GROMACS .gro file of C-alpha atoms in nm:
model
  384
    1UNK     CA    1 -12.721  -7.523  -3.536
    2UNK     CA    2 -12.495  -7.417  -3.790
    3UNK     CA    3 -12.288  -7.720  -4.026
    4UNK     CA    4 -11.970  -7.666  -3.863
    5UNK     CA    5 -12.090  -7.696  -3.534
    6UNK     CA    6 -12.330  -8.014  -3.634
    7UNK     CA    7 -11.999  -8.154  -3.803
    8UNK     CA    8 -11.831  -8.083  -3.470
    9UNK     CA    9 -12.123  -8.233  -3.213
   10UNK     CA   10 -12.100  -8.550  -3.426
   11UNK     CA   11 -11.734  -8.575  -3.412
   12UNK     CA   12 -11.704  -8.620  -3.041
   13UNK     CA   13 -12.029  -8.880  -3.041
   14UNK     CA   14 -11.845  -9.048  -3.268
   15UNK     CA   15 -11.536  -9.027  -3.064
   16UNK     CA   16 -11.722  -9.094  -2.712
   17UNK     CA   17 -11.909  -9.423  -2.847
   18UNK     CA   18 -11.611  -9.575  -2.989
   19UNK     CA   19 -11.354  -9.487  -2.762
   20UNK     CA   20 -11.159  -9.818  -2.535
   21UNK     CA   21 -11.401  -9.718  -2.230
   22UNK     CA   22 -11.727  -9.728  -2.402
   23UNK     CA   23 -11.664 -10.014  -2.601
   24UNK     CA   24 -11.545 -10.187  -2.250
   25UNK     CA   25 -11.871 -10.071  -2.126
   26UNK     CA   26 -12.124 -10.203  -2.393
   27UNK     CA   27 -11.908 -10.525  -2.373
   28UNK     CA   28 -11.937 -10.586  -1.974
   29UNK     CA   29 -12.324 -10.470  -2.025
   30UNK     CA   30 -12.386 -10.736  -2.321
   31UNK     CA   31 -12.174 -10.991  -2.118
   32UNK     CA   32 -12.383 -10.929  -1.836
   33UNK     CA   33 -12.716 -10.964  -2.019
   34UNK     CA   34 -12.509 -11.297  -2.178
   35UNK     CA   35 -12.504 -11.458  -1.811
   36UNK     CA   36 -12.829 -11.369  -1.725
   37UNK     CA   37 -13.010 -11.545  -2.010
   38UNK     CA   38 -12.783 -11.844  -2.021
   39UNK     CA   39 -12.607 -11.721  -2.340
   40UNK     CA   40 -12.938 -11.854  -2.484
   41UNK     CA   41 -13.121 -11.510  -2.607
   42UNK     CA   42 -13.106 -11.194  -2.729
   43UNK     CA   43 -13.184 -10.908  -2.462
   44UNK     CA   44 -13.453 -10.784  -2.677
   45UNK     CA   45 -13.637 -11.076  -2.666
   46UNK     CA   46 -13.953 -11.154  -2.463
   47UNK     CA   47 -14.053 -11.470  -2.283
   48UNK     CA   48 -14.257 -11.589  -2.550
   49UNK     CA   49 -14.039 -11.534  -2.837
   50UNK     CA   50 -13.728 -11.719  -2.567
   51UNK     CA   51 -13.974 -11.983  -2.522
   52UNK     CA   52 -14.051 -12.038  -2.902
   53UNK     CA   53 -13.634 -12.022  -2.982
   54UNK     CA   54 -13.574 -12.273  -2.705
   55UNK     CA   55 -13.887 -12.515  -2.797
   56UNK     CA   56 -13.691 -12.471  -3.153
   57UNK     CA   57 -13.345 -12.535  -3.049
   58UNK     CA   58 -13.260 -12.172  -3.215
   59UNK     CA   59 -13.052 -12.069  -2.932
   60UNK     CA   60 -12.729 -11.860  -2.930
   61UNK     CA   61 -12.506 -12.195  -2.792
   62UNK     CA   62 -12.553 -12.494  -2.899
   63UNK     CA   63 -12.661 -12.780  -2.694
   64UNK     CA   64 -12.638 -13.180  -2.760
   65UNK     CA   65 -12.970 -13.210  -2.619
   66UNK     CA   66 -13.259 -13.244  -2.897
   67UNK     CA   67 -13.446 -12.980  -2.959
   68UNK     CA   68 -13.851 -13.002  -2.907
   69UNK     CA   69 -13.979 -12.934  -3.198
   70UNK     CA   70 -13.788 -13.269  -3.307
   71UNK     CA   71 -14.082 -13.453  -3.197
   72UNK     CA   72 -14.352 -13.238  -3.086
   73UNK     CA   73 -14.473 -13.120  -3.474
   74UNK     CA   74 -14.589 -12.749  -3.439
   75UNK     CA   75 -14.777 -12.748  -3.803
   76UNK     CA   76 -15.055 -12.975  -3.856
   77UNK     CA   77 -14.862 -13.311  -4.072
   78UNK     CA   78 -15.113 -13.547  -4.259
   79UNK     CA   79 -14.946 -13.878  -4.161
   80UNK     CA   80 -14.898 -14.023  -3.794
   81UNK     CA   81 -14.615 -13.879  -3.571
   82UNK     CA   82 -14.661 -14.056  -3.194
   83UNK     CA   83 -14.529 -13.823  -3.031
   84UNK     CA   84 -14.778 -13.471  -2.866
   85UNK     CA   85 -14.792 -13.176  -3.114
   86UNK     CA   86 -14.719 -12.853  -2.938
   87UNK     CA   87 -15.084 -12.809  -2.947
   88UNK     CA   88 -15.146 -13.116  -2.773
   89UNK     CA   89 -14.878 -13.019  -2.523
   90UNK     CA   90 -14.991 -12.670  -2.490
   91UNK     CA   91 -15.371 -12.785  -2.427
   92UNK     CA   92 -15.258 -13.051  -2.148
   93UNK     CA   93 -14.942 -12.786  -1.934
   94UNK     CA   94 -15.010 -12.462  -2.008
   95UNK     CA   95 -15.229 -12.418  -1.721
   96UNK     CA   96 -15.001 -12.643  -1.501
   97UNK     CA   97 -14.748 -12.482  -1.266
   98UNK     CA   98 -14.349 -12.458  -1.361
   99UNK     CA   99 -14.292 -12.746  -1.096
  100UNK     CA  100 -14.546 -12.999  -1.205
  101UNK     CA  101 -14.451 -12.908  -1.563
  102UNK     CA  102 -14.058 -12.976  -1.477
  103UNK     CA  103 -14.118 -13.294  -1.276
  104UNK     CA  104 -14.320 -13.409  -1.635
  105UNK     CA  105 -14.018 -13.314  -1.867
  106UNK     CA  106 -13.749 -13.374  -1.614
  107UNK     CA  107 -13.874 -13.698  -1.442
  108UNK     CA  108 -14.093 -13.867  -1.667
  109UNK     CA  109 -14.288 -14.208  -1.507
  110UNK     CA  110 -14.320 -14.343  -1.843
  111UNK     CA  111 -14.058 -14.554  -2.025
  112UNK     CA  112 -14.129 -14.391  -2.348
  113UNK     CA  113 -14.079 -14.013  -2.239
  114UNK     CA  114 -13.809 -14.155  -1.987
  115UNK     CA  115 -13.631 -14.242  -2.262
  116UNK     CA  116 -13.670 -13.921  -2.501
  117UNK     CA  117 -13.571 -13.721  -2.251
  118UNK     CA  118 -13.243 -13.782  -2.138
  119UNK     CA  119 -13.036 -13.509  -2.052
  120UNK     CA  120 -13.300 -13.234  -2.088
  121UNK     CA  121 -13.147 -12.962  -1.744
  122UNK     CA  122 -13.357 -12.684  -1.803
  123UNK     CA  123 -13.348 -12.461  -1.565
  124UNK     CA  124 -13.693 -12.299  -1.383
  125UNK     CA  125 -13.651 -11.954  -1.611
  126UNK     CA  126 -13.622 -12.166  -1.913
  127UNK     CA  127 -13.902 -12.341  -1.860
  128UNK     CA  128 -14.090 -12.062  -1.796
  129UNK     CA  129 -14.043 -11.936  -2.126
  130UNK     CA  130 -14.117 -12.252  -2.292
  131UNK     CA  131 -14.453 -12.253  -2.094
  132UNK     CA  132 -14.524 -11.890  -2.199
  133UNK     CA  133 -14.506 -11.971  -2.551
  134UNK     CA  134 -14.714 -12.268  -2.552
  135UNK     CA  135 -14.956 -12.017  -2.358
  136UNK     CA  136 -14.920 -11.823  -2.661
  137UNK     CA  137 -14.977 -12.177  -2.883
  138UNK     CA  138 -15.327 -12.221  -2.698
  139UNK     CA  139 -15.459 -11.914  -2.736
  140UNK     CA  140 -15.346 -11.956  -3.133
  141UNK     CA  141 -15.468 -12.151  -3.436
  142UNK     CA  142 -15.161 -12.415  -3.579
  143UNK     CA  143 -15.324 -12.503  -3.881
  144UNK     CA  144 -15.545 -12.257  -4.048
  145UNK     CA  145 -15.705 -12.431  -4.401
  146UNK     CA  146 -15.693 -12.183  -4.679
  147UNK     CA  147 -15.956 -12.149  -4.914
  148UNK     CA  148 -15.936 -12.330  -5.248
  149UNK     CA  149 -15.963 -12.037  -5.511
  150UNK     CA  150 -15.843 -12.200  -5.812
  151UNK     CA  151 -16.154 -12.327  -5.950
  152UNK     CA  152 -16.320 -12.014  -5.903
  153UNK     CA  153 -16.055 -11.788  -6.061
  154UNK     CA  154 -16.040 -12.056  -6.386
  155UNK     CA  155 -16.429 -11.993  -6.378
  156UNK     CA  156 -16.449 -11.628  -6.410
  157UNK     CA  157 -16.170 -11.617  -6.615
  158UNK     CA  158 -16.337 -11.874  -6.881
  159UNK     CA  159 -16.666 -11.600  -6.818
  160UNK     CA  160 -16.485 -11.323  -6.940
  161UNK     CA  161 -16.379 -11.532  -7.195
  162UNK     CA  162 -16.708 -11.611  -7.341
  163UNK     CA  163 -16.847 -11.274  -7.270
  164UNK     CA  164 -16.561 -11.111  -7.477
  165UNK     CA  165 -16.675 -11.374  -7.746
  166UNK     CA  166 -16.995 -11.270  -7.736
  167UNK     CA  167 -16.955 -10.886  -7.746
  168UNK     CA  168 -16.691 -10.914  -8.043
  169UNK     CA  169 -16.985 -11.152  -8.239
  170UNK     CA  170 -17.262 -10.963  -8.221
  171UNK     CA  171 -17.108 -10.585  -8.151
  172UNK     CA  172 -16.738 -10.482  -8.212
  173UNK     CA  173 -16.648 -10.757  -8.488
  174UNK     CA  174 -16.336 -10.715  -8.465
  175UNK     CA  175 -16.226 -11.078  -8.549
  176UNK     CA  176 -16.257 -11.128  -8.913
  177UNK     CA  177 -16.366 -11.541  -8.891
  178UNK     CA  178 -16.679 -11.553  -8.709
  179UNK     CA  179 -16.623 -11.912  -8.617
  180UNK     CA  180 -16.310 -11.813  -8.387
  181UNK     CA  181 -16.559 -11.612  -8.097
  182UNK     CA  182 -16.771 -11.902  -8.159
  183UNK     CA  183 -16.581 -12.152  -8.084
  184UNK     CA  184 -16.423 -11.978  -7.809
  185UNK     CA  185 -16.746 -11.945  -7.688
  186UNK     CA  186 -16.833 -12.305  -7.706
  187UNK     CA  187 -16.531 -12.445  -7.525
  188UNK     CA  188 -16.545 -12.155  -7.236
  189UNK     CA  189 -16.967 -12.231  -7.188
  190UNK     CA  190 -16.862 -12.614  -7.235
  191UNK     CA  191 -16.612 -12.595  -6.950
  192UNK     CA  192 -16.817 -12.386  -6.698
  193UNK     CA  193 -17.092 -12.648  -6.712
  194UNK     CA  194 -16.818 -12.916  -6.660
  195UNK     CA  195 -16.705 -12.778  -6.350
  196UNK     CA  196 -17.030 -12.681  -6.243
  197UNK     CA  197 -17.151 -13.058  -6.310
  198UNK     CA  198 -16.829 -13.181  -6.135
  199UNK     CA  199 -16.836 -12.941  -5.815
  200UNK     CA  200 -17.247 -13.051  -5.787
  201UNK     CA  201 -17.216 -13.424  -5.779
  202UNK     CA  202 -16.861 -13.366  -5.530
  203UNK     CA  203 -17.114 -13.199  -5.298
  204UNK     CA  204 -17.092 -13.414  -4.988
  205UNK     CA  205 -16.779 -13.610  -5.070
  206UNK     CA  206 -16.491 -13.654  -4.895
  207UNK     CA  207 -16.264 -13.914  -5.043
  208UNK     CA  208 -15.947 -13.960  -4.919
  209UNK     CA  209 -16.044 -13.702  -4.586
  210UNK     CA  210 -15.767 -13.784  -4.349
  211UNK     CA  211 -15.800 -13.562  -4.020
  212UNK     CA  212 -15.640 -13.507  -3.727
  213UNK     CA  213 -15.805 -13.661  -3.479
  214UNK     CA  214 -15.835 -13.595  -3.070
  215UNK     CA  215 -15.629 -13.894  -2.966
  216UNK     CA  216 -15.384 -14.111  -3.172
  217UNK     CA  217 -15.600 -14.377  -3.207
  218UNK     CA  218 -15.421 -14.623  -3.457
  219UNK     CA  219 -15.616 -14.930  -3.598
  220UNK     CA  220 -15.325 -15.089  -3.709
  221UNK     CA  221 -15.200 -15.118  -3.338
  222UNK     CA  222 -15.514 -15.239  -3.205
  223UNK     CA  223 -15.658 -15.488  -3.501
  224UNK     CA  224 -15.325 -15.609  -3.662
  225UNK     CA  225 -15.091 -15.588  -3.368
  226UNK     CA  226 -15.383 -15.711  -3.085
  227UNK     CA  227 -15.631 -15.878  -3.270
  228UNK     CA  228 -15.883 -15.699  -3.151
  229UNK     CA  229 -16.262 -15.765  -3.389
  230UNK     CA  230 -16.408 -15.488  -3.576
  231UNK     CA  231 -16.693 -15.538  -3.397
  232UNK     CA  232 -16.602 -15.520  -3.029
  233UNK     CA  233 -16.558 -15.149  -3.040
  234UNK     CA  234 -16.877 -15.105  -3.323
  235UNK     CA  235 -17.065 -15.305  -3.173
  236UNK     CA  236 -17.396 -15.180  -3.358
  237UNK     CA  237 -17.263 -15.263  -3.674
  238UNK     CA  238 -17.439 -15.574  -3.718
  239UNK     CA  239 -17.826 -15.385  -3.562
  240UNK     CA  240 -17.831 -15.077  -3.656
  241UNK     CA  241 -17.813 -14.821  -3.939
  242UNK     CA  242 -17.462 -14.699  -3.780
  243UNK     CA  243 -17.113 -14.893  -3.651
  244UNK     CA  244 -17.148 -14.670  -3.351
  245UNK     CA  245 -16.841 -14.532  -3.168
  246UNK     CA  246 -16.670 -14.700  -2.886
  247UNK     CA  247 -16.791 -14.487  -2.580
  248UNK     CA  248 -16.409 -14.461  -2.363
  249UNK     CA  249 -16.591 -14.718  -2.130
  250UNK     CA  250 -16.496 -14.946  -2.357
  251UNK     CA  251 -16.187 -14.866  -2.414
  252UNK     CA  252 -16.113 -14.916  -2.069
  253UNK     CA  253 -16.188 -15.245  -2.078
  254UNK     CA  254 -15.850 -15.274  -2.203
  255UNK     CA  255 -15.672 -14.961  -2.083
  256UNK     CA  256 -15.765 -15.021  -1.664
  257UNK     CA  257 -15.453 -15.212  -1.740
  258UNK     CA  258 -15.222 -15.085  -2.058
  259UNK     CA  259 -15.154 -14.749  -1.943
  260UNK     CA  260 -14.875 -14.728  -2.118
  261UNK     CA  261 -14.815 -14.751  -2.555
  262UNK     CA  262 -14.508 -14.865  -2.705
  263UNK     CA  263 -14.521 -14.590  -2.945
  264UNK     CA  264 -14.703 -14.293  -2.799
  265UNK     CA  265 -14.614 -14.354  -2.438
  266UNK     CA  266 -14.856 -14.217  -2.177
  267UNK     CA  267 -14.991 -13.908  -2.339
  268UNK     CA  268 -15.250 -14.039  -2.561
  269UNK     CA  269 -15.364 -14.314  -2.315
  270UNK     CA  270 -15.408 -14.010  -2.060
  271UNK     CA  271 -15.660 -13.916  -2.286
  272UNK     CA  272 -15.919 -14.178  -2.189
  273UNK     CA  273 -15.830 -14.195  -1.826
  274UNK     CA  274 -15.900 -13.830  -1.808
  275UNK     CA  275 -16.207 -13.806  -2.080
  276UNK     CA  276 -16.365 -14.102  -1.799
  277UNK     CA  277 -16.252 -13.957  -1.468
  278UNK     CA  278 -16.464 -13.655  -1.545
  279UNK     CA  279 -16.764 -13.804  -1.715
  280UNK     CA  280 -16.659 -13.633  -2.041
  281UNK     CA  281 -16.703 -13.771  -2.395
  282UNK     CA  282 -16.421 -13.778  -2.648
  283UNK     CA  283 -16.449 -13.605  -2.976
  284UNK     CA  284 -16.376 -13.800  -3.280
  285UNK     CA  285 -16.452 -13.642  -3.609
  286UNK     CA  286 -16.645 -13.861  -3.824
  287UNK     CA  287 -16.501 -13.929  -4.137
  288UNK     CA  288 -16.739 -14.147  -4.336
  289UNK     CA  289 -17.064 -13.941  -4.382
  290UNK     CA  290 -17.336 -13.947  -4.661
  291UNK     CA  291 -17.535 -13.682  -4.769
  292UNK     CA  292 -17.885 -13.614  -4.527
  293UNK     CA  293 -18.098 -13.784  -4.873
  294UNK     CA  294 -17.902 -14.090  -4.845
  295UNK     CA  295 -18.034 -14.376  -4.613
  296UNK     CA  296 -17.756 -14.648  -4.571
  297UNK     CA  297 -17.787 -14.926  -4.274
  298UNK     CA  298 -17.510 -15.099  -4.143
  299UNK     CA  299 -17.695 -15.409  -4.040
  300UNK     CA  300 -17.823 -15.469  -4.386
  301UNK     CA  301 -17.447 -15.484  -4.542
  302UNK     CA  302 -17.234 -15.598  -4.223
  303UNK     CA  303 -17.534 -15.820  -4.091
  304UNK     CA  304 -17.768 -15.983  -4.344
  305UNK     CA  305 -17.568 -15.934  -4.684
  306UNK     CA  306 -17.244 -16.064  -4.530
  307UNK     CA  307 -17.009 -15.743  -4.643
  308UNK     CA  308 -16.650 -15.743  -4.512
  309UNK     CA  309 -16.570 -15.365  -4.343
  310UNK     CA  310 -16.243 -15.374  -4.596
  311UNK     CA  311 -16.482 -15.359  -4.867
  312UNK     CA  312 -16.662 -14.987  -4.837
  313UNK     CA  313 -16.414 -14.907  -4.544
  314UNK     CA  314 -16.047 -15.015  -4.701
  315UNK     CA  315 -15.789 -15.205  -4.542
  316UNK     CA  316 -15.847 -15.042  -4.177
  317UNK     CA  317 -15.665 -15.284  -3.991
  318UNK     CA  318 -15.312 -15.133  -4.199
  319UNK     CA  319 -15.375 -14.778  -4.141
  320UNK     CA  320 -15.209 -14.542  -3.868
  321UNK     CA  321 -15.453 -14.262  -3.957
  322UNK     CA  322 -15.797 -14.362  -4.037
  323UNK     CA  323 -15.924 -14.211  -4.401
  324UNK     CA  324 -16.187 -14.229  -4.636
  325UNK     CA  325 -16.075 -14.469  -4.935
  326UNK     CA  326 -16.400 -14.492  -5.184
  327UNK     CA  327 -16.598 -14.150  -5.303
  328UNK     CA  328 -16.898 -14.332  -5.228
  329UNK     CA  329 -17.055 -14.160  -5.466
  330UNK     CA  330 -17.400 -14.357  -5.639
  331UNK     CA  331 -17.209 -14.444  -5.884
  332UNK     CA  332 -16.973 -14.660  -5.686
  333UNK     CA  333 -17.253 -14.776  -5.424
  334UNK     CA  334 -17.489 -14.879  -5.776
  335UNK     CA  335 -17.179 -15.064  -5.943
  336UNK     CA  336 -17.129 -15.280  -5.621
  337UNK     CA  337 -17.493 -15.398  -5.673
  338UNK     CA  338 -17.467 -15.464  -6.064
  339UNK     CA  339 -17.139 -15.715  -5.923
  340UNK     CA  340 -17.188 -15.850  -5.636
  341UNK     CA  341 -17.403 -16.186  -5.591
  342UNK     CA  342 -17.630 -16.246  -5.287
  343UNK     CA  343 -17.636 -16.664  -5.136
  344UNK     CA  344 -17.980 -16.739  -5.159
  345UNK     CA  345 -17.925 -17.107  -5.049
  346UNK     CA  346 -17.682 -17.006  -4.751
  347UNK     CA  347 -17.814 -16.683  -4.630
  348UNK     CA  348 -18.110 -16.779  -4.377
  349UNK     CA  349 -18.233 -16.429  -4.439
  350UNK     CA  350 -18.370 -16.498  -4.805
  351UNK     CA  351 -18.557 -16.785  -4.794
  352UNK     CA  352 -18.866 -16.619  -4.732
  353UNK     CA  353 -18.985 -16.462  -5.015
  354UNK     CA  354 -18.858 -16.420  -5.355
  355UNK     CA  355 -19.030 -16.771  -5.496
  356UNK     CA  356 -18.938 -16.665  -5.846
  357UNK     CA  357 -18.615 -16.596  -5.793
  358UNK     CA  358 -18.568 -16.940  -5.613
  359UNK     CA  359 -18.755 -17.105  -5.879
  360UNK     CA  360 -18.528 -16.995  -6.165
  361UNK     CA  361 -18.193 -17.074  -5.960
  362UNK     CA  362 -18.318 -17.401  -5.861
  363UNK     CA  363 -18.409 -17.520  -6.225
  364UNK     CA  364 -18.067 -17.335  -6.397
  365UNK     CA  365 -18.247 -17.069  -6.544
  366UNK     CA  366 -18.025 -16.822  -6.381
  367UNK     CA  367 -17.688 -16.874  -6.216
  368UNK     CA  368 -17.648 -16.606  -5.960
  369UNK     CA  369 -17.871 -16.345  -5.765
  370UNK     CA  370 -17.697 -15.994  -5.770
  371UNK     CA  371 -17.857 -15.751  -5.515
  372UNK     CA  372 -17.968 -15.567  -5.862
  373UNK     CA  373 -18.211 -15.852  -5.869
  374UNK     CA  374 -18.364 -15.760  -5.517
  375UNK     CA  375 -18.438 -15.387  -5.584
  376UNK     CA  376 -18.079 -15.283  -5.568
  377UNK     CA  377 -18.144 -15.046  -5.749
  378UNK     CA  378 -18.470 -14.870  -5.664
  379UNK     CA  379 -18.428 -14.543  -5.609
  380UNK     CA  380 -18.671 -14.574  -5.328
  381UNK     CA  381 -18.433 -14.823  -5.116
  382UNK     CA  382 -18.192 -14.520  -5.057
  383UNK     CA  383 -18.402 -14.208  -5.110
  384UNK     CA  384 -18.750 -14.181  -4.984
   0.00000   0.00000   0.00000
């Protein structure tokens, strides 16, 4: 086609697509898309992108309702929010049909949700967009953990460091003070050992571990708020070489009747009822774990030496989120010996035994027995 008849062609396009008619036409057509979708969503848009922009209130008109995503977190958050993360939601209604998953978010039984969701008139559509894209939220990974590579990148670095140090001593010489390569090499070497040291004896450790856990089990409710003894959920503390955890038996001791939580409402409670109703165990994930080479018994710190749970465990009974306080590292476990004193006269279980020990206390030569004293620290007692 030659230019003038290209610049001609183009000229009437031009002229067609922006004449009163056509623009009438693409008007009706987008206001017609417009009532079909609720003036919600683009046209373009599939069901579970609409579902994602409703769950996130990013719709085209605004609404006074809340949106979702208000209260149901969609990125894993280290502290405590009561409410179900989409995850949660997605793993309990995806699978559930658009009328049992409307009479749920339209006509909640519980006070809590009853309450949160005033006002909420999605329509059937809507909803099944909302339950498309926490299809889409099941079948995906919220919170991914990415690999720490700091460490590693310092690591190499400080190796090319030293090994630039070393060709430029002994080959190139290109530095004119020897003890500048050498020193660089010292402090590069010196560091890589450090970490290496520091990355060996972290092996295993997991202070301050805080994870999500299957249901929003807060201590604070149940030991501050109702009282409820350490050891009526662990109840092997005091035998065996672990607390134990509560099997949801015992949790129903309590929840036949509370079936309802002032804070997380039905959801979490639901949890139980279902995890019992079809002979299925919940999965916690432990927090507090020592290394395979590390015996440690319960019953020999909560039982016969008298130790408060506070004291390896931190103050439990104020925390929301359970988490790992000490390092428990040797270090920490072989200080607590050096410091803390045992009752010989009170504690039934060392009287038996230990005649010198007895002796000396009784006539003043010593004032206190530390569990040093007792082979608190033979390496044996932990590691054999």
């Amino acid at each position: 086609m030659s230019r003038p008849y290209g610049f001609f062609y183009a000229l009437i396009i031009l002229f067609l697509l922006f004449s009163p008619p056509a623009l009438l036409a693409i008007e009706a057509d987008s206001t017609h898309v417009a009532e079909n979708d609720h003036h919600h969503f683009n046209y373009f848009l599939n069901s579970g992108k609409r579902g994602e922009r409703l769950f996130k209130g990013l719709t085209r008109i605004k609404t006074d309702v809340t949106s979702c995503v208000s209260c149901h977190n969609i990125e894993y958050i280290d502290t405590l929010n009561w409410n179900p993360s989409a995850m949660d939601i997605a793993g309990t209604y995806a699978d559930k049909s658009i009328a049992e998953f409307k009479s749920v978010l339209m006509s909640p039984l519980g006070k809590k949700m009853e309450a949160s969701h005033v006002g909420y008139t999605y329509s059937d559509e809507e909803l099944g967009y909302i339950k498309s894209y926490l299809v889409q939220l099941k079948e995906d990974t919220l919170h991914e953990a990415k690999p720490k590579v700091n460490n590693l990148i310092v690591f190499f670095f400080l190796g090319a460091l030293l090994t630039m140090a070393l060709i430029d001593l002994f080959f190139t010489k290109k530095i004119k003070y020897k003890f500048i390569p050498i020193l660089i090499f010292v402090l590069a070497f010196g560091y890589q050992i450090n970490m290496l040291a520091d990355g060996a004896m972290a092996l295993g450790r997991k202070q301050n571990y805080q994870p999500a856990q299957p249901i929003k089990f807060s201590h604070k409710v149940h030991v501050t708020g109702n009282k409820i003894d350490c050891r009526y959920c662990h109840t092997t503390a005091d035998e065996s070489k672990s607390a134990g955890i509560p099997h949801v038996n015992l949790c129903m001791n309590c929840h036949i009747i509370v079936r309802e939580g002032p804070n997380s409402g039905k959801f979490e409670i639901n949890k139980i009822i279902k995890a019992v109703e079809n002979n299925t165990s919940v999965e916690w994930v432990r927090i507090h774990q020592l290394p395979d080479h590390v015996f440690f018994s319960h019953a020999q710190h909560a039982n016969v030496g008298k130790r408060e749970c506070q004291e390896c465990h931190g103050p439990v009974e104020e925390m929301d989120v359970i988490k790992q306080v000490e390092d428990l590292s040797m270090g920490w476990c072989l200080d607590c010996h050096d410091k803390t004193a045992v009752d010989f006269q009170a504690n039934g279980y060392y009287s038996n035994g230990f005649k010198k020990l007895h002796e000396d206390l009784a006539a003043g030569v010593i004032d206190s027995v530390r569990v040093t004293d007792i082979g608190g620290r033979e390496c044996a007692r932990c590691h054999y």
